[in-house]
mmCIF file of C-alpha atoms in Angstrom:
data_model
loop_
_atom_site.group_PDB
_atom_site.id
_atom_site.type_symbol
_atom_site.label_atom_id
_atom_site.label_comp_id
_atom_site.label_asym_id
_atom_site.label_seq_id
_atom_site.Cartn_x
_atom_site.Cartn_y
_atom_site.Cartn_z
ATOM 1 C CA MET A 84 120.101 0.367 72.561
ATOM 2 C CA SER A 85 123.148 -1.589 70.845
ATOM 3 C CA SER A 86 123.038 -4.320 73.591
ATOM 4 C CA THR A 87 119.084 -4.823 73.327
ATOM 5 C CA ARG A 88 118.913 -5.092 69.259
ATOM 6 C CA PRO A 89 121.460 -8.266 68.979
ATOM 7 C CA HIS A 90 119.285 -9.842 71.938
ATOM 8 C CA THR A 91 116.203 -9.502 70.111
ATOM 9 C CA ALA A 92 117.609 -10.540 66.719
ATOM 10 C CA ALA A 93 119.012 -13.836 68.154
ATOM 11 C CA THR A 94 115.678 -14.404 70.028
ATOM 12 C CA ARG A 95 113.986 -14.289 66.785
ATOM 13 C CA GLU A 96 116.443 -16.574 65.271
ATOM 14 C CA TRP A 97 115.939 -19.021 68.144
ATOM 15 C CA ALA A 98 112.399 -18.947 67.784
ATOM 16 C CA LEU A 99 112.185 -19.804 63.968
ATOM 17 C CA ARG A 100 114.585 -22.773 64.284
ATOM 18 C CA ARG A 101 112.382 -24.078 67.008
ATOM 19 C CA ARG A 102 109.651 -23.900 64.957
ATOM 20 C CA GLU A 103 111.528 -25.295 61.945
ATOM 21 C CA ARG A 104 112.344 -28.335 64.198
ATOM 22 C CA ALA A 105 108.854 -28.957 65.216
ATOM 23 C CA GLU A 106 107.417 -29.157 61.555
ATOM 24 C CA ASN A 107 106.383 -32.410 60.358
ATOM 25 C CA PHE A 108 108.799 -32.147 57.498
ATOM 26 C CA PRO A 109 112.572 -31.433 57.486
ATOM 27 C CA VAL A 110 112.768 -27.945 56.076
ATOM 28 C CA ALA A 111 116.733 -28.102 55.063
ATOM 29 C CA LEU A 112 118.108 -31.533 55.525
ATOM 30 C CA ARG A 113 121.221 -31.540 56.765
ATOM 31 C CA LEU A 114 122.857 -33.521 53.598
ATOM 32 C CA LEU A 115 122.011 -30.454 51.717
ATOM 33 C CA PRO A 116 124.763 -28.048 50.531
ATOM 34 C CA ARG A 117 124.916 -25.174 52.759
ATOM 35 C CA ASP A 118 123.689 -22.526 50.341
ATOM 36 C CA LEU A 119 120.807 -24.425 49.438
ATOM 37 C CA ARG A 120 119.931 -25.169 53.085
ATOM 38 C CA ARG A 121 120.412 -21.064 53.874
ATOM 39 C CA ASP A 122 117.983 -20.653 50.835
ATOM 40 C CA LEU A 123 115.540 -22.887 51.669
ATOM 41 C CA GLN A 124 115.368 -21.607 55.371
ATOM 42 C CA ALA A 125 115.001 -18.209 54.075
ATOM 43 C CA VAL A 126 111.906 -19.246 52.463
ATOM 44 C CA TYR A 127 110.886 -21.032 55.523
ATOM 45 C CA ASP A 128 111.343 -18.207 57.565
ATOM 46 C CA VAL A 129 109.269 -15.587 55.474
ATOM 47 C CA ALA A 130 106.399 -18.329 55.306
ATOM 48 C CA ARG A 131 106.816 -18.606 59.013
ATOM 49 C CA VAL A 132 106.376 -15.039 59.585
ATOM 50 C CA VAL A 133 103.496 -14.733 57.422
ATOM 51 C CA ASP A 134 101.676 -17.303 59.440
ATOM 52 C CA ASP A 135 102.313 -15.997 62.932
ATOM 53 C CA LEU A 136 101.259 -12.334 61.545
ATOM 54 C CA GLY A 137 98.059 -14.025 60.679
ATOM 55 C CA ASP A 138 97.819 -16.177 63.514
ATOM 56 C CA GLU A 139 99.513 -14.548 66.503
ATOM 57 C CA ALA A 140 100.445 -11.182 66.251
ATOM 58 C CA ALA A 141 98.942 -8.681 68.457
ATOM 59 C CA GLY A 142 96.963 -5.679 67.110
ATOM 60 C CA ASP A 143 95.460 -5.099 63.464
ATOM 61 C CA ARG A 144 96.369 -8.257 61.744
ATOM 62 C CA THR A 145 94.993 -7.285 58.459
ATOM 63 C CA ALA A 146 97.112 -3.989 58.978
ATOM 64 C CA LEU A 147 100.389 -5.887 59.584
ATOM 65 C CA LEU A 148 100.074 -8.549 56.879
ATOM 66 C CA GLN A 149 99.548 -5.509 54.173
ATOM 67 C CA GLY A 150 102.467 -3.814 55.519
ATOM 68 C CA PHE A 151 104.585 -6.967 55.252
ATOM 69 C CA SER A 152 103.324 -7.416 51.665
ATOM 70 C CA ARG A 153 104.488 -3.902 50.858
ATOM 71 C CA ASP A 154 107.937 -4.499 52.627
ATOM 72 C CA LEU A 155 108.115 -8.103 50.605
ATOM 73 C CA GLY A 156 107.079 -5.990 47.400
ATOM 74 C CA ALA A 157 110.426 -3.884 47.752
ATOM 75 C CA ILE A 158 112.719 -7.319 47.031
ATOM 76 C CA TRP A 159 111.225 -6.928 43.422
ATOM 77 C CA GLU A 160 111.254 -3.218 43.110
ATOM 78 C CA GLY A 161 114.891 -2.839 43.635
ATOM 79 C CA ALA A 162 114.479 -1.372 47.155
ATOM 80 C CA ARG A 163 115.883 -2.820 50.587
ATOM 81 C CA PRO A 164 113.104 -4.746 52.705
ATOM 82 C CA ARG A 165 112.797 -3.518 56.465
ATOM 83 C CA HIS A 166 111.692 -6.565 58.309
ATOM 84 C CA PRO A 167 115.152 -8.856 58.708
ATOM 85 C CA VAL A 168 113.439 -12.096 57.140
ATOM 86 C CA LEU A 169 112.764 -10.340 54.105
ATOM 87 C CA GLN A 170 116.442 -8.881 53.980
ATOM 88 C CA ARG A 171 117.763 -12.533 54.142
ATOM 89 C CA LEU A 172 115.240 -13.703 51.259
ATOM 90 C CA ALA A 173 116.371 -10.976 49.013
ATOM 91 C CA PRO A 174 119.747 -12.766 48.166
ATOM 92 C CA THR A 175 117.591 -16.092 47.614
ATOM 93 C CA VAL A 176 115.210 -14.375 45.047
ATOM 94 C CA ALA A 177 118.057 -12.734 43.103
ATOM 95 C CA ARG A 178 120.051 -16.165 43.167
ATOM 96 C CA HIS A 179 117.335 -18.303 41.723
ATOM 97 C CA GLY A 180 114.922 -15.684 39.935
ATOM 98 C CA LEU A 181 111.858 -16.432 42.124
ATOM 99 C CA ASP A 182 108.621 -15.144 41.361
ATOM 100 C CA ARG A 183 106.869 -12.589 43.523
ATOM 101 C CA VAL A 184 103.131 -14.322 43.168
ATOM 102 C CA PRO A 185 103.918 -17.504 45.234
ATOM 103 C CA PHE A 186 105.023 -15.353 48.026
ATOM 104 C CA GLU A 187 102.156 -12.871 47.906
ATOM 105 C CA ARG A 188 99.727 -15.633 47.971
ATOM 106 C CA LEU A 189 101.246 -16.615 51.122
ATOM 107 C CA VAL A 190 100.058 -13.233 52.370
ATOM 108 C CA GLN A 191 96.555 -13.442 50.910
ATOM 109 C CA ALA A 192 95.816 -16.838 52.425
ATOM 110 C CA ASN A 193 96.544 -15.291 55.842
ATOM 111 C CA LEU A 194 94.347 -12.119 54.616
ATOM 112 C CA LEU A 195 91.877 -14.829 54.202
ATOM 113 C CA ASP A 196 91.921 -16.300 57.563
ATOM 114 C CA GLN A 197 90.977 -13.215 58.880
ATOM 115 C CA GLN A 198 87.452 -12.975 57.239
ATOM 116 C CA VAL A 199 86.788 -16.815 56.775
ATOM 117 C CA THR A 200 86.898 -19.319 59.559
ATOM 118 C CA ARG A 201 84.720 -22.062 58.291
ATOM 119 C CA TYR A 202 84.860 -24.118 54.697
ATOM 120 C CA ALA A 203 81.379 -25.292 53.656
ATOM 121 C CA THR A 204 82.996 -28.150 51.352
ATOM 122 C CA TYR A 205 86.480 -29.859 50.792
ATOM 123 C CA ALA A 206 86.503 -28.571 47.508
ATOM 124 C CA ASP A 207 86.403 -24.968 49.166
ATOM 125 C CA LEU A 208 89.215 -26.065 51.723
ATOM 126 C CA ARG A 209 91.344 -27.310 48.511
ATOM 127 C CA GLY A 210 90.891 -23.747 47.026
ATOM 128 C CA TYR A 211 92.345 -22.225 49.976
ATOM 129 C CA CYS A 212 95.186 -24.598 49.678
ATOM 130 C CA VAL A 213 95.780 -23.022 46.614
ATOM 131 C CA LEU A 214 97.005 -19.767 48.610
ATOM 132 C CA SER A 215 97.994 -21.089 51.745
ATOM 133 C CA ALA A 216 100.274 -24.324 50.566
ATOM 134 C CA GLU A 217 100.660 -24.879 46.863
ATOM 135 C CA PRO A 218 102.742 -21.358 46.549
ATOM 136 C CA VAL A 219 105.282 -23.396 49.136
ATOM 137 C CA GLY A 220 106.076 -25.992 47.096
ATOM 138 C CA ARG A 221 106.513 -23.594 43.695
ATOM 139 C CA ILE A 222 108.700 -21.326 45.450
ATOM 140 C CA VAL A 223 110.937 -24.473 46.490
ATOM 141 C CA LEU A 224 111.100 -26.004 43.068
ATOM 142 C CA GLY A 225 111.976 -22.161 41.934
ATOM 143 C CA VAL A 226 115.276 -22.858 44.163
ATOM 144 C CA PHE A 227 116.035 -25.724 42.446
ATOM 145 C CA GLY A 228 115.439 -24.483 38.980
ATOM 146 C CA VAL A 229 112.655 -26.742 38.540
ATOM 147 C CA SER A 230 109.452 -25.488 36.443
ATOM 148 C CA SER A 231 107.887 -28.118 34.232
ATOM 149 C CA PRO A 232 104.101 -28.214 34.017
ATOM 150 C CA ALA A 233 104.375 -31.830 35.029
ATOM 151 C CA ALA A 234 106.507 -31.148 38.548
ATOM 152 C CA LEU A 235 104.567 -28.058 39.300
ATOM 153 C CA GLU A 236 101.343 -30.072 39.478
ATOM 154 C CA LEU A 237 102.480 -32.871 41.258
ATOM 155 C CA SER A 238 104.121 -30.221 43.714
ATOM 156 C CA ASP A 239 100.701 -28.815 44.324
ATOM 157 C CA ARG A 240 98.958 -32.104 45.401
ATOM 158 C CA VAL A 241 101.992 -32.937 47.902
ATOM 159 C CA CYS A 242 101.606 -29.472 49.112
ATOM 160 C CA ALA A 243 97.821 -29.509 49.572
ATOM 161 C CA ALA A 244 98.460 -32.632 51.637
ATOM 162 C CA LEU A 245 100.485 -31.654 53.546
ATOM 163 C CA GLN A 246 98.310 -28.545 54.641
ATOM 164 C CA LEU A 247 95.430 -30.938 55.214
ATOM 165 C CA VAL A 248 97.534 -33.117 57.232
ATOM 166 C CA GLU A 249 98.664 -30.372 59.235
ATOM 167 C CA HIS A 250 95.200 -29.229 59.977
ATOM 168 C CA TRP A 251 94.085 -32.662 60.916
ATOM 169 C CA GLN A 252 96.693 -32.718 63.507
ATOM 170 C CA ASP A 253 95.448 -29.210 64.700
ATOM 171 C CA VAL A 254 91.808 -29.343 64.871
ATOM 172 C CA GLY A 255 91.653 -28.853 68.629
ATOM 173 C CA GLU A 256 94.308 -25.896 68.659
ATOM 174 C CA ASP A 257 92.323 -24.355 65.664
ATOM 175 C CA HIS A 258 88.857 -24.558 67.236
ATOM 176 C CA ARG A 259 90.226 -22.919 70.506
ATOM 177 C CA ALA A 260 91.722 -20.027 67.936
ATOM 178 C CA GLY A 261 87.869 -19.924 66.421
ATOM 179 C CA ARG A 262 88.739 -21.690 63.289
ATOM 180 C CA VAL A 263 87.368 -24.843 61.626
ATOM 181 C CA TYR A 264 89.055 -26.707 58.718
ATOM 182 C CA LEU A 265 86.964 -29.876 58.924
ATOM 183 C CA PRO A 266 84.452 -28.832 56.086
ATOM 184 C CA GLN A 267 80.984 -28.599 57.216
ATOM 185 C CA GLU A 268 79.690 -30.933 54.731
ATOM 186 C CA ASP A 269 81.765 -33.673 56.074
ATOM 187 C CA LEU A 270 80.788 -32.646 59.795
ATOM 188 C CA THR A 271 77.271 -32.924 58.612
ATOM 189 C CA ALA A 272 77.844 -36.295 57.053
ATOM 190 C CA PHE A 273 79.341 -37.833 59.872
ATOM 191 C CA GLY A 274 77.136 -36.507 62.581
ATOM 192 C CA VAL A 275 79.678 -34.284 64.406
ATOM 193 C CA GLY A 276 78.605 -31.128 66.073
ATOM 194 C CA GLU A 277 80.984 -28.437 66.309
ATOM 195 C CA ALA A 278 80.816 -28.316 69.727
ATOM 196 C CA GLU A 279 82.516 -31.923 70.006
ATOM 197 C CA LEU A 280 85.820 -30.113 68.712
ATOM 198 C CA ALA A 281 85.936 -28.411 72.020
ATOM 199 C CA ALA A 282 85.680 -31.532 74.199
ATOM 200 C CA ALA A 283 88.373 -33.189 76.419
ATOM 201 C CA ALA A 284 88.353 -36.526 73.960
ATOM 202 C CA PRO A 285 87.016 -37.304 70.414
ATOM 203 C CA SER A 286 83.870 -38.725 70.302
ATOM 204 C CA PRO A 287 83.578 -42.003 68.145
ATOM 205 C CA ALA A 288 81.685 -39.861 65.169
ATOM 206 C CA LEU A 289 84.775 -37.424 65.089
ATOM 207 C CA ARG A 290 87.191 -40.398 65.274
ATOM 208 C CA ARG A 291 85.577 -41.818 62.255
ATOM 209 C CA LEU A 292 85.868 -38.224 60.480
ATOM 210 C CA LEU A 293 89.566 -37.997 61.189
ATOM 211 C CA ALA A 294 89.846 -41.127 59.691
ATOM 212 C CA PHE A 295 88.304 -40.421 56.650
ATOM 213 C CA GLU A 296 90.044 -36.968 56.233
ATOM 214 C CA THR A 297 93.442 -38.473 57.139
ATOM 215 C CA GLY A 298 92.522 -41.386 54.301
ATOM 216 C CA ARG A 299 91.752 -38.581 51.764
ATOM 217 C CA ALA A 300 95.046 -36.706 52.521
ATOM 218 C CA ALA A 301 97.002 -39.597 52.210
ATOM 219 C CA GLU A 302 95.665 -40.381 49.081
ATOM 220 C CA LEU A 303 96.345 -36.985 47.528
ATOM 221 C CA LEU A 304 99.994 -37.246 49.237
ATOM 222 C CA ASP A 305 100.540 -40.783 46.979
ATOM 223 C CA SER A 306 98.983 -38.895 43.863
ATOM 224 C CA GLY A 307 101.948 -36.083 44.143
ATOM 225 C CA ALA A 308 104.843 -38.440 45.294
ATOM 226 C CA PRO A 309 105.933 -39.436 41.775
ATOM 227 C CA LEU A 310 107.266 -35.751 41.909
ATOM 228 C CA VAL A 311 110.598 -37.301 43.644
ATOM 229 C CA GLY A 312 110.960 -39.481 40.271
ATOM 230 C CA LEU A 313 110.816 -36.578 38.113
ATOM 231 C CA LEU A 314 113.720 -34.514 40.065
ATOM 232 C CA HIS A 315 117.347 -35.175 39.943
ATOM 233 C CA GLY A 316 120.289 -34.512 42.644
ATOM 234 C CA TRP A 317 119.568 -32.376 45.399
ATOM 235 C CA ALA A 318 116.010 -31.648 44.118
ATOM 236 C CA ARG A 319 115.006 -34.972 44.735
ATOM 237 C CA LEU A 320 116.585 -35.465 48.006
ATOM 238 C CA ALA A 321 114.904 -32.103 49.525
ATOM 239 C CA VAL A 322 111.356 -32.782 48.145
ATOM 240 C CA ALA A 323 111.694 -36.657 49.542
ATOM 241 C CA GLY A 324 112.208 -35.177 52.721
ATOM 242 C CA PHE A 325 108.983 -33.011 52.197
ATOM 243 C CA VAL A 326 107.025 -35.959 51.170
ATOM 244 C CA ALA A 327 108.293 -38.254 53.556
ATOM 245 C CA GLY A 328 107.277 -35.394 56.525
ATOM 246 C CA GLY A 329 103.737 -36.049 54.934
ATOM 247 C CA TYR A 330 103.769 -39.458 55.432
ATOM 248 C CA ALA A 331 105.340 -39.611 58.860
ATOM 249 C CA ALA A 332 102.299 -37.234 60.063
ATOM 250 C CA VAL A 333 100.038 -39.506 58.601
ATOM 251 C CA ASP A 334 101.135 -42.325 60.685
ATOM 252 C CA ALA A 335 101.267 -40.126 63.576
ATOM 253 C CA LEU A 336 97.305 -39.170 62.989
ATOM 254 C CA ARG A 337 96.430 -42.797 62.472
ATOM 255 C CA ARG A 338 98.482 -43.854 65.716
ATOM 256 C CA ALA A 339 96.385 -41.042 67.456
ATOM 257 C CA ASP A 340 93.075 -42.387 66.433
ATOM 258 C CA GLY A 341 91.446 -39.038 66.326
ATOM 259 C CA ASP A 342 92.937 -37.867 69.485
ATOM 260 C CA VAL A 343 93.640 -34.332 68.302
ATOM 261 C CA LEU A 344 91.880 -32.161 70.738
ATOM 262 C CA SER A 345 93.933 -31.438 73.597
ATOM 263 C CA SER A 346 97.324 -31.694 71.708
ATOM 264 C CA SER A 347 98.736 -32.304 68.272
ATOM 265 C CA PRO A 348 100.557 -35.673 67.478
ATOM 266 C CA PRO A 349 103.581 -35.252 66.066
ATOM 267 C CA ALA A 350 105.416 -37.045 63.336
ATOM 268 C CA ARG A 351 108.204 -39.325 64.594
ATOM 269 C CA ARG A 352 112.139 -38.745 63.302
ATOM 270 C CA ARG A 353 112.503 -42.147 62.658
ATOM 271 C CA ASP A 354 109.270 -42.622 60.426
ATOM 272 C CA VAL A 355 110.352 -39.605 58.205
ATOM 273 C CA PHE A 356 113.846 -41.377 57.967
ATOM 274 C CA ARG A 357 112.089 -44.646 57.266
ATOM 275 C CA HIS A 358 109.821 -42.891 54.287
ATOM 276 C CA LEU A 359 112.777 -40.880 53.149
ATOM 277 C CA VAL A 360 114.610 -43.972 52.405
ATOM 278 C CA ARG A 361 111.384 -45.809 50.830
ATOM 279 C CA LEU A 362 110.848 -43.101 48.548
ATOM 280 C CA LEU A 363 114.400 -42.305 47.296
ATOM 281 C CA VAL A 364 114.780 -45.975 46.365
ATOM 282 C CA GLY A 365 111.457 -46.360 45.002
ATOM 283 C CA SER A 366 111.675 -43.444 42.930
ATOM 284 C CA ARG A 367 115.321 -44.887 41.621
ATOM 285 C CA GLY A 368 113.824 -47.916 40.709
ATOM 286 C CA ARG A 369 110.843 -46.277 38.753
ATOM 287 C CA ARG A 370 113.501 -44.006 36.951
ATOM 288 C CA ARG A 371 115.743 -47.254 35.835
ATOM 289 C CA ARG A 372 112.345 -49.040 33.943
#
């Protein structure tokens, strides 16, 4: 028994770090102080586990998510949570006074995924992002003690854009899992039948639709990118990394030209670095004017 538990914990940790490295954006830049990197990873791990419970877990996913939500609540109720990622999150919550609501919204998004597999309109999809994406940015800003309305609004745009870009990278994978995030109104407008999402290669119509969706996500990211210029110190560097990852993912989608059915086009690290430098230099120039 005792020899099995460390192995299981080590395997779980390895899997989380592997998933972290596969993200479009750097979750915790190595330039950040160790304590901040630890806190950002603690937040990421909880979000990752919630997504995995909703997407991959065997058994009753709704019951598993509800149980995780109750365990999550223990942090704010003065009790010790059972799940290892929540035990690691508890000190981060205490250090930064993080609010419970954004974490609960992440669980709500995955509970919604168990019932809703299609979105009629783009507005409906953006409403889903309020639960699935925007809370992550608000938690991250909370780690850095940022709570101004202007910063929160820009963060919401950035996180929604990151979520949309990830959806467009994963069109084929999501369809195989029974989900379609491309709005039904857009499929109709571009003359794309849902059966086309199961093809080996994208049709010309699907390529045009994905170019449109990618451009719309890029515009949303552009509208939130001024957040970098509002921030200072480590917060500016960390958030610039997230935004840079979004731009690198947009680059990957445009290189793929809609070829997202058999695999997800990955963001290139050199593109992340290029956009990171551009954002930091550009935001510094705007701050001086």
